[in-house]
Coordinates of N, CA, C and O in Angstrom, one line a residue:
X710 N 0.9 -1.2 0.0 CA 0.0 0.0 0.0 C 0.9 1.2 0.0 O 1.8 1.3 0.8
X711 N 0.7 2.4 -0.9 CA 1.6 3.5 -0.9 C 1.0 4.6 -0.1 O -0.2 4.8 0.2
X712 N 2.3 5.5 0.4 CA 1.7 6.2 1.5 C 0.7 7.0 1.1 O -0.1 7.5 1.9
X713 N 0.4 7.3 -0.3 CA -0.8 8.0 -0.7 C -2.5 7.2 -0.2 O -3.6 7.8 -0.3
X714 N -2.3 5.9 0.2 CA -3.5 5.3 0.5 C -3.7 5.0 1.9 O -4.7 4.3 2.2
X715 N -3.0 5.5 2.7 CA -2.6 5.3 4.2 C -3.3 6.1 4.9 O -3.2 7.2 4.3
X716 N -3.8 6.2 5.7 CA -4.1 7.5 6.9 C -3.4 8.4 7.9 O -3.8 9.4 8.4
X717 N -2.2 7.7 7.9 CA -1.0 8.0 8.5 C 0.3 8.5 8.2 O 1.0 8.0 7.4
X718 N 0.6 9.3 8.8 CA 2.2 9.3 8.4 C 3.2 8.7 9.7 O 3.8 9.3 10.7
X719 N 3.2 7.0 9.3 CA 3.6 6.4 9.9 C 5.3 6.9 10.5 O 5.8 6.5 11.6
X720 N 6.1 7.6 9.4 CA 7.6 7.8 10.3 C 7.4 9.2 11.1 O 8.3 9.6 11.9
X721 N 6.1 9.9 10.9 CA 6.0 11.0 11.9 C 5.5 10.6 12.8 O 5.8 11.4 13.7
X722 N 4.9 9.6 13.1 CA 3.9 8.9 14.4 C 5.4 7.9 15.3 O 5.8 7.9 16.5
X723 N 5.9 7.3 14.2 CA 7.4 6.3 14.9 C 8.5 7.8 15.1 O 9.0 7.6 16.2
X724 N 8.9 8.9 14.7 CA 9.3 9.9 15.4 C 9.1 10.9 17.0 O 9.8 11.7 17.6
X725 N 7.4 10.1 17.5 CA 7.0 10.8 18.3 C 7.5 9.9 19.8 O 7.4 10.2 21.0
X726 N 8.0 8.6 19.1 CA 8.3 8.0 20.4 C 9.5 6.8 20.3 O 10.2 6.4 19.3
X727 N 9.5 6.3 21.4 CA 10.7 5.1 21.3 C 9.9 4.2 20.6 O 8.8 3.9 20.7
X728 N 11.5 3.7 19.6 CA 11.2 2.9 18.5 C 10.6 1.8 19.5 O 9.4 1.7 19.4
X729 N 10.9 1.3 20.0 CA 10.4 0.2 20.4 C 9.1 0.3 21.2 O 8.7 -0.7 21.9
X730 N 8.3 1.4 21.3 CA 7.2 1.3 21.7 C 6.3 1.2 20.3 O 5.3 0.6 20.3
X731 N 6.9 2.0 18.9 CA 5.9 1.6 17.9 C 6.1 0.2 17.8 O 5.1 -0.6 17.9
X732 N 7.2 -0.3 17.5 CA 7.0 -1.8 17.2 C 6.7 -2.6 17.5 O 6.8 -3.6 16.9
X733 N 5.8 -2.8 19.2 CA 5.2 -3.5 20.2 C 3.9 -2.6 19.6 O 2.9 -3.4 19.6
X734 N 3.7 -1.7 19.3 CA 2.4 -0.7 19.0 C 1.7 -1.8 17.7 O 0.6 -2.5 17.6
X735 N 3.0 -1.6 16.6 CA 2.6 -3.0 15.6 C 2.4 -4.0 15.6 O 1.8 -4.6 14.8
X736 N 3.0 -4.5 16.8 CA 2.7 -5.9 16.8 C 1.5 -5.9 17.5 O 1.2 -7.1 17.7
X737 N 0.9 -5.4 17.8 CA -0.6 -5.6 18.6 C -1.4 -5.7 17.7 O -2.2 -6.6 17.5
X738 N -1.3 -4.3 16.8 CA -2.2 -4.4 15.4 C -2.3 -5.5 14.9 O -3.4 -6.1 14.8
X739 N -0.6 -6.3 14.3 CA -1.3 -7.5 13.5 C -1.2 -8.5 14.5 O -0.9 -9.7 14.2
X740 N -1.6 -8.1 15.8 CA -2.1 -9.6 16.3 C -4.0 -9.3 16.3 O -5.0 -10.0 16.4
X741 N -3.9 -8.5 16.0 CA -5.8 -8.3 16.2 C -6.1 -7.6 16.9 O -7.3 -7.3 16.6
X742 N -5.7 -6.8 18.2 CA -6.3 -6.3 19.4 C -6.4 -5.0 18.9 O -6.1 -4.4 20.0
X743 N -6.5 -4.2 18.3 CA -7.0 -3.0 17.6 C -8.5 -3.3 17.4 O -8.7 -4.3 16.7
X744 N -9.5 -2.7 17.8 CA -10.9 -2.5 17.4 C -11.2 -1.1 16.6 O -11.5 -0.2 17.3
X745 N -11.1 -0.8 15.2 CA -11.0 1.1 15.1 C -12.3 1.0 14.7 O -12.7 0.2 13.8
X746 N -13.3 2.1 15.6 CA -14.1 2.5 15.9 C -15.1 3.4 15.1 O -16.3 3.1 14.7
X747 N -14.4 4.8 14.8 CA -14.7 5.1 14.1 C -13.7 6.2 13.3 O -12.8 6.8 14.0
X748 N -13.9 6.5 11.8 CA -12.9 7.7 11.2 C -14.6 8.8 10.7 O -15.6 8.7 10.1
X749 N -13.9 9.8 11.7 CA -14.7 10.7 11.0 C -14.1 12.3 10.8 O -13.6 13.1 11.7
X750 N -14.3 12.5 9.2 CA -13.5 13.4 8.8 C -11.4 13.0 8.6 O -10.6 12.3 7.8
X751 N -11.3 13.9 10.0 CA -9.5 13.5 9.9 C -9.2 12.8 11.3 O -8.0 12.7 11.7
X752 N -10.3 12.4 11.9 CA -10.1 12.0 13.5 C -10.6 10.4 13.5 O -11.7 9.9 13.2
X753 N -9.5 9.8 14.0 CA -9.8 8.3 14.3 C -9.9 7.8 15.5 O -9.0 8.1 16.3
X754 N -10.9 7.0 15.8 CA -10.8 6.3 17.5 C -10.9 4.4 17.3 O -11.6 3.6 16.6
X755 N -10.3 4.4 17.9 CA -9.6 2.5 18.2 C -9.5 2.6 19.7 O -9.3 3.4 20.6
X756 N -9.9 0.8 19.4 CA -10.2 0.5 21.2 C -8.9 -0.4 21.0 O -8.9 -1.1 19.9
X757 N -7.8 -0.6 22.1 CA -6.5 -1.0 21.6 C -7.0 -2.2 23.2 O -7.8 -1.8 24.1
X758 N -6.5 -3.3 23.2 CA -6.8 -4.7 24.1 C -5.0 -4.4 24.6 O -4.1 -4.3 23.8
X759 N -5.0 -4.2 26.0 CA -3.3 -3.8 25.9 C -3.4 -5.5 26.5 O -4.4 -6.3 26.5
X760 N -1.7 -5.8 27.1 CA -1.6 -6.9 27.2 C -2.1 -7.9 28.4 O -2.1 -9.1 28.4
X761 N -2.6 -7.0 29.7 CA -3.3 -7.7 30.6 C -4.5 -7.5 30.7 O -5.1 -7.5 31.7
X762 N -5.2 -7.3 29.3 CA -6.6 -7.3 28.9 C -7.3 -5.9 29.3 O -8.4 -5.6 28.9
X763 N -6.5 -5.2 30.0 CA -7.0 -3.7 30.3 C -7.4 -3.1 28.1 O -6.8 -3.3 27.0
X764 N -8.8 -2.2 28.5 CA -9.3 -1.4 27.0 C -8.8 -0.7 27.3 O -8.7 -0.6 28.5
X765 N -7.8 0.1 26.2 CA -7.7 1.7 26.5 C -8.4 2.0 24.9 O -8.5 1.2 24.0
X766 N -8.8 3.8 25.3 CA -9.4 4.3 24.0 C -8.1 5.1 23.6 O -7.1 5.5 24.2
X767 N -8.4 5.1 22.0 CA -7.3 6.0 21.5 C -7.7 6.7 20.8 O -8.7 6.1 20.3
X768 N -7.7 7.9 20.4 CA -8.0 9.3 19.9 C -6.8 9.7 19.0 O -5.6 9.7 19.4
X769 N -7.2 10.0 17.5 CA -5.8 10.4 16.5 C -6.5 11.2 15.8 O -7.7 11.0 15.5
X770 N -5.5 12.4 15.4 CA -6.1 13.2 14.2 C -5.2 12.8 13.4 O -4.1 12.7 13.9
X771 N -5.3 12.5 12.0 CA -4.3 12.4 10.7 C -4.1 13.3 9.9 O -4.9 14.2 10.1
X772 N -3.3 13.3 9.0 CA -2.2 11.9 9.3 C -1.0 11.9 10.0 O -0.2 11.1 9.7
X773 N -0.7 13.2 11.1 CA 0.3 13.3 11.3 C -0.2 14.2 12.8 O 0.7 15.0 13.1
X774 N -1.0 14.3 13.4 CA -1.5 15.5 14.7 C -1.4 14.5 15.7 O -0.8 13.4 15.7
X775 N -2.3 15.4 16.9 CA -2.4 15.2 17.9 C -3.2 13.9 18.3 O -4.1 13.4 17.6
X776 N -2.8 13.4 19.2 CA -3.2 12.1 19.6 C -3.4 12.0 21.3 O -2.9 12.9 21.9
X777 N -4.3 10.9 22.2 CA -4.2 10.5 23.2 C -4.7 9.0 23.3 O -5.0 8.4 22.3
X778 N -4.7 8.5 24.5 CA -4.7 7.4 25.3 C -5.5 7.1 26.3 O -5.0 7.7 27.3
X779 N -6.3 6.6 26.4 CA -6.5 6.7 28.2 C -5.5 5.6 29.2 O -5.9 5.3 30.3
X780 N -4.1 5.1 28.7 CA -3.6 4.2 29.0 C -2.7 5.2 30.5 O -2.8 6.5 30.5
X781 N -2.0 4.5 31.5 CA -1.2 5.6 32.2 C 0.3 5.3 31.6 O 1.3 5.3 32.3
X782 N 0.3 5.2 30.5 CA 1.9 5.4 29.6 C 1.9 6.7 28.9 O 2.9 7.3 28.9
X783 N 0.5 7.3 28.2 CA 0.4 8.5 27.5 C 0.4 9.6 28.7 O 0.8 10.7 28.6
X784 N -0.3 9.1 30.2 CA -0.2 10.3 31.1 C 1.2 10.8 31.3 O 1.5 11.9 31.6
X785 N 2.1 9.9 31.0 CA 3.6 9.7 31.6 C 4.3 10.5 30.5 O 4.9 11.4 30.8
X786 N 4.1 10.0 29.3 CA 5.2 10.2 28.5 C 4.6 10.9 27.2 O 5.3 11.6 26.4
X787 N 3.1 10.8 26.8 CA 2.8 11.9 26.0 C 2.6 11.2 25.2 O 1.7 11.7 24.5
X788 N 3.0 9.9 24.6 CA 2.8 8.9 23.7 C 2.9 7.6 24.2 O 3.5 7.3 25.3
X789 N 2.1 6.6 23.3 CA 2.4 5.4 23.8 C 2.1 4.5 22.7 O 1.6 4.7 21.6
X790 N 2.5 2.9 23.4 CA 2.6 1.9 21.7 C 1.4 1.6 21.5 O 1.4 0.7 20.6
X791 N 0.0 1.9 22.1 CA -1.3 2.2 22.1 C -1.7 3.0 20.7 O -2.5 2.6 19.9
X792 N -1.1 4.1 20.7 CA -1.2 4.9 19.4 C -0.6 4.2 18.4 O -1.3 3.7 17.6
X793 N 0.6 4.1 18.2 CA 1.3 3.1 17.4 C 0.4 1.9 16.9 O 0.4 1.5 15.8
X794 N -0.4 1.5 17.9 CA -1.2 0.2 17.2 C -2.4 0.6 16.7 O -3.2 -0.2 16.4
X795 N -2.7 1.8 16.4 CA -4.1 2.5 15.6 C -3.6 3.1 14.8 O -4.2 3.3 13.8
X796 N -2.3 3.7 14.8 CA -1.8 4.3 13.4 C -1.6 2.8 12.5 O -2.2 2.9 11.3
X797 N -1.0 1.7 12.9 CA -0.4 0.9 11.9 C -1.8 0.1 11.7 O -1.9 -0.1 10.5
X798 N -2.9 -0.3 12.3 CA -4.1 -0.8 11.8 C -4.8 -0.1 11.1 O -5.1 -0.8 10.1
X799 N -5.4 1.1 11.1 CA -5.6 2.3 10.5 C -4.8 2.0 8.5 O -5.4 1.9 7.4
X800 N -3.5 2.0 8.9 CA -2.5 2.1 7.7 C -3.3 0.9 6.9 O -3.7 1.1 5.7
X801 N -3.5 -0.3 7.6 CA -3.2 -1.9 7.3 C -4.9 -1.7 5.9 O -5.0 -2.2 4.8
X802 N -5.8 -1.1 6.6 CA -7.1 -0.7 6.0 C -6.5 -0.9 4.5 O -5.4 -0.7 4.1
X803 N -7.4 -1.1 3.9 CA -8.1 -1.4 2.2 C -9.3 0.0 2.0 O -9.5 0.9 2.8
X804 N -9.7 -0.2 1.2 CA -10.3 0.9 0.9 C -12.0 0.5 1.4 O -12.8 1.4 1.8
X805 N -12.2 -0.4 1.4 CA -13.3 -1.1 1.9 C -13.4 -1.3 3.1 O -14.2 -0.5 3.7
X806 N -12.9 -2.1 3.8 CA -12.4 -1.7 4.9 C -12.5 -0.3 6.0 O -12.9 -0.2 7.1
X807 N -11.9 0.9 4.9 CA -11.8 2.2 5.9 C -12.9 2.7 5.7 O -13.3 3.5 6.5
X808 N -13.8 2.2 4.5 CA -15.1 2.8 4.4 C -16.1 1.8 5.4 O -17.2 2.4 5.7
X809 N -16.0 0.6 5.8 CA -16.6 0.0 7.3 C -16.6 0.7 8.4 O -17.5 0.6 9.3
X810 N -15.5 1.5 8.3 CA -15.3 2.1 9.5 C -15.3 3.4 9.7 O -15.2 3.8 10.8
X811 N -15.4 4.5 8.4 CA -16.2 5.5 8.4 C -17.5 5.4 8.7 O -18.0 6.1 9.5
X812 N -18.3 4.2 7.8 CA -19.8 4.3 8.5 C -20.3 3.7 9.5 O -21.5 4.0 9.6
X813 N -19.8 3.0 10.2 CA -19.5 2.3 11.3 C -20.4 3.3 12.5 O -21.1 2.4 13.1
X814 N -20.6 4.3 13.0 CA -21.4 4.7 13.9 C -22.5 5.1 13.3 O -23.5 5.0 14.0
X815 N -22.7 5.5 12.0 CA -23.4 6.0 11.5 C -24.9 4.9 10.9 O -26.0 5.2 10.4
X816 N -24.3 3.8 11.1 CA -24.5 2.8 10.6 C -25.4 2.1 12.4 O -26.5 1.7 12.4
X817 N -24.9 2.1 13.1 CA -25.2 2.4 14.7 C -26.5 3.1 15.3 O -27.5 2.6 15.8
X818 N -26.0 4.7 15.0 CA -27.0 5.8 14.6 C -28.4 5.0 14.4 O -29.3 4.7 15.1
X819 N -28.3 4.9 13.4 CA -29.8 4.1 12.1 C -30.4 3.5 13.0 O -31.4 3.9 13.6
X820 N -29.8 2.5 13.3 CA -29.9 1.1 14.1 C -30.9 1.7 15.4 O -32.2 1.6 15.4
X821 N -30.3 2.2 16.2 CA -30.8 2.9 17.5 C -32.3 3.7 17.5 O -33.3 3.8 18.3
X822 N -31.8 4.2 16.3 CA -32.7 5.3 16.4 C -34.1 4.5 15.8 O -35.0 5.4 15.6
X823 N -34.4 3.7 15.6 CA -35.4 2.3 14.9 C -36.0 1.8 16.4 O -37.2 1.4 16.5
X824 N -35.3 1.9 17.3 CA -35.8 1.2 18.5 C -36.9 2.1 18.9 O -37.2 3.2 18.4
X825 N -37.8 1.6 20.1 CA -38.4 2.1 20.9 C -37.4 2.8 21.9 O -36.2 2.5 21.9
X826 N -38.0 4.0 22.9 CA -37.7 4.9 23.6 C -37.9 3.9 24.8 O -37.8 4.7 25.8
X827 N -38.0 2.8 25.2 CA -38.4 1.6 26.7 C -37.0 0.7 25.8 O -35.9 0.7 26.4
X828 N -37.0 0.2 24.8 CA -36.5 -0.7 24.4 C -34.7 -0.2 24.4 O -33.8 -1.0 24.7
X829 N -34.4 1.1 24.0 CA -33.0 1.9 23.9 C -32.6 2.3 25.8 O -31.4 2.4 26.1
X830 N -33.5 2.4 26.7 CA -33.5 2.7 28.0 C -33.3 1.1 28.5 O -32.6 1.0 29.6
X831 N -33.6 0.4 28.2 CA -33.3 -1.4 28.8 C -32.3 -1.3 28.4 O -31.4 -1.2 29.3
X832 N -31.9 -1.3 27.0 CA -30.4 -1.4 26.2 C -29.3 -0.8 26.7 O -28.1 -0.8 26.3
X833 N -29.7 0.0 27.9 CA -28.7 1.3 28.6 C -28.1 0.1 29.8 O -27.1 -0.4 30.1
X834 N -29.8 0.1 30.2 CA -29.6 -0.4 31.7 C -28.8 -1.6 31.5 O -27.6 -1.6 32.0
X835 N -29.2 -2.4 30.9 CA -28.0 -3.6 30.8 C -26.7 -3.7 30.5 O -25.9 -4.5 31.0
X836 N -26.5 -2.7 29.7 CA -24.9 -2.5 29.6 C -24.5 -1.7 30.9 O -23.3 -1.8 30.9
X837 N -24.9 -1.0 31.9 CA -24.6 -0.5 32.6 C -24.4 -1.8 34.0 O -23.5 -1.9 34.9
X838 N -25.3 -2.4 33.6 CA -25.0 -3.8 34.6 C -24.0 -4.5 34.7 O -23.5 -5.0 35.8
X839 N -23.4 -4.5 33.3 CA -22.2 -5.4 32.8 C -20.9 -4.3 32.9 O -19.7 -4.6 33.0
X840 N -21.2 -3.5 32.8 CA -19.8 -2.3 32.7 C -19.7 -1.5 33.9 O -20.6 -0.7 33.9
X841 N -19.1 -1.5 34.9 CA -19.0 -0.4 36.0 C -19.0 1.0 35.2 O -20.1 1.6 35.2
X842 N -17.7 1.3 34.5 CA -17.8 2.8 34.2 C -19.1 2.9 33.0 O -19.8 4.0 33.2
X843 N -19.5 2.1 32.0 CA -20.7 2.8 31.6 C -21.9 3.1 33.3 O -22.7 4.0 33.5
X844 N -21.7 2.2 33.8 CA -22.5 3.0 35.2 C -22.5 4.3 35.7 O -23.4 5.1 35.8
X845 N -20.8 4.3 35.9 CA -20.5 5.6 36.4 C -20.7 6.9 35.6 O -20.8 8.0 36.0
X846 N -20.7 6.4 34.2 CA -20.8 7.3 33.3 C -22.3 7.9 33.2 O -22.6 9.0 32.9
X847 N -23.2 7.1 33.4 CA -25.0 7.2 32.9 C -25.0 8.1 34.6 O -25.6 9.2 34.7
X848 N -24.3 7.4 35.9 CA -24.9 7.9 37.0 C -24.7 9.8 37.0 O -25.4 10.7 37.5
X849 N -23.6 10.0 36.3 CA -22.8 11.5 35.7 C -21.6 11.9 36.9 O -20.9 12.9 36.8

């Protein structure tokens, strides 16, 4: 794939940190633990599986900005191999592919909005059952 079809400017993203955090960043990508979420516009979010099963979210503008983590490696150092693993899965995309995942919430959206107003409020409560912080998040 040429960097014209990429989302990334992958040696500006491997510049922002130790090499060896992107290449642990990549190897997560192609082991699979990247979920990317959604691209909308120039802004991408992936849910990265780090290695003791802890989600972190990742937040990137492309192909070359600002980025974060919710991991405590980005609180520390500003970057982490979290991002690395959503730049290089991001990259890894087909053009099919990145169009799954542009419409991917929107696609969500639809879905949701079809439901009943009892039926989308159960759908809350239950994930709120199963997730502490969606809890904490709905409690405000």
């Amino acid at each position: 794939m040429s960097s014209a079809d990429t989302l990334f400017d992958a040696d500006a993203w491997r510049g922002r940190m130790d090499e060896r955090w992107f290449e642990s960043g990549a190897a997560i990508a192609e082991a699979g633990a990247v979920d990317l979420v959604a691209i909308e516009d120039d802004a991408v979010t992936g849910h990265v599986t780090g290695s003791a099963g802890d989600l972190y979210v990742v937040t990137l503008r492309a192909p070359d900005g600002e980025g974060a983590c919710t991991c405590p490696g980005f609180d520390k150092f500003g970057a982490c191999k979290h991002q690395a693993a959503v730049v290089v899965a991001a990259n890894l995309l087909d053009g099919t592919g990145r169009g799954y995942v542009r419409e991917r919430l929107a696609r969500l959206r639809d879905g949701l909005a079809l439901e009943s107003k009892e039926a989308l409020i159960e759908r809350i409560v239950e994930l709120a059952k199963r997730d502490p912080k969606v809890l904490a998040g709905l409690e405000g």
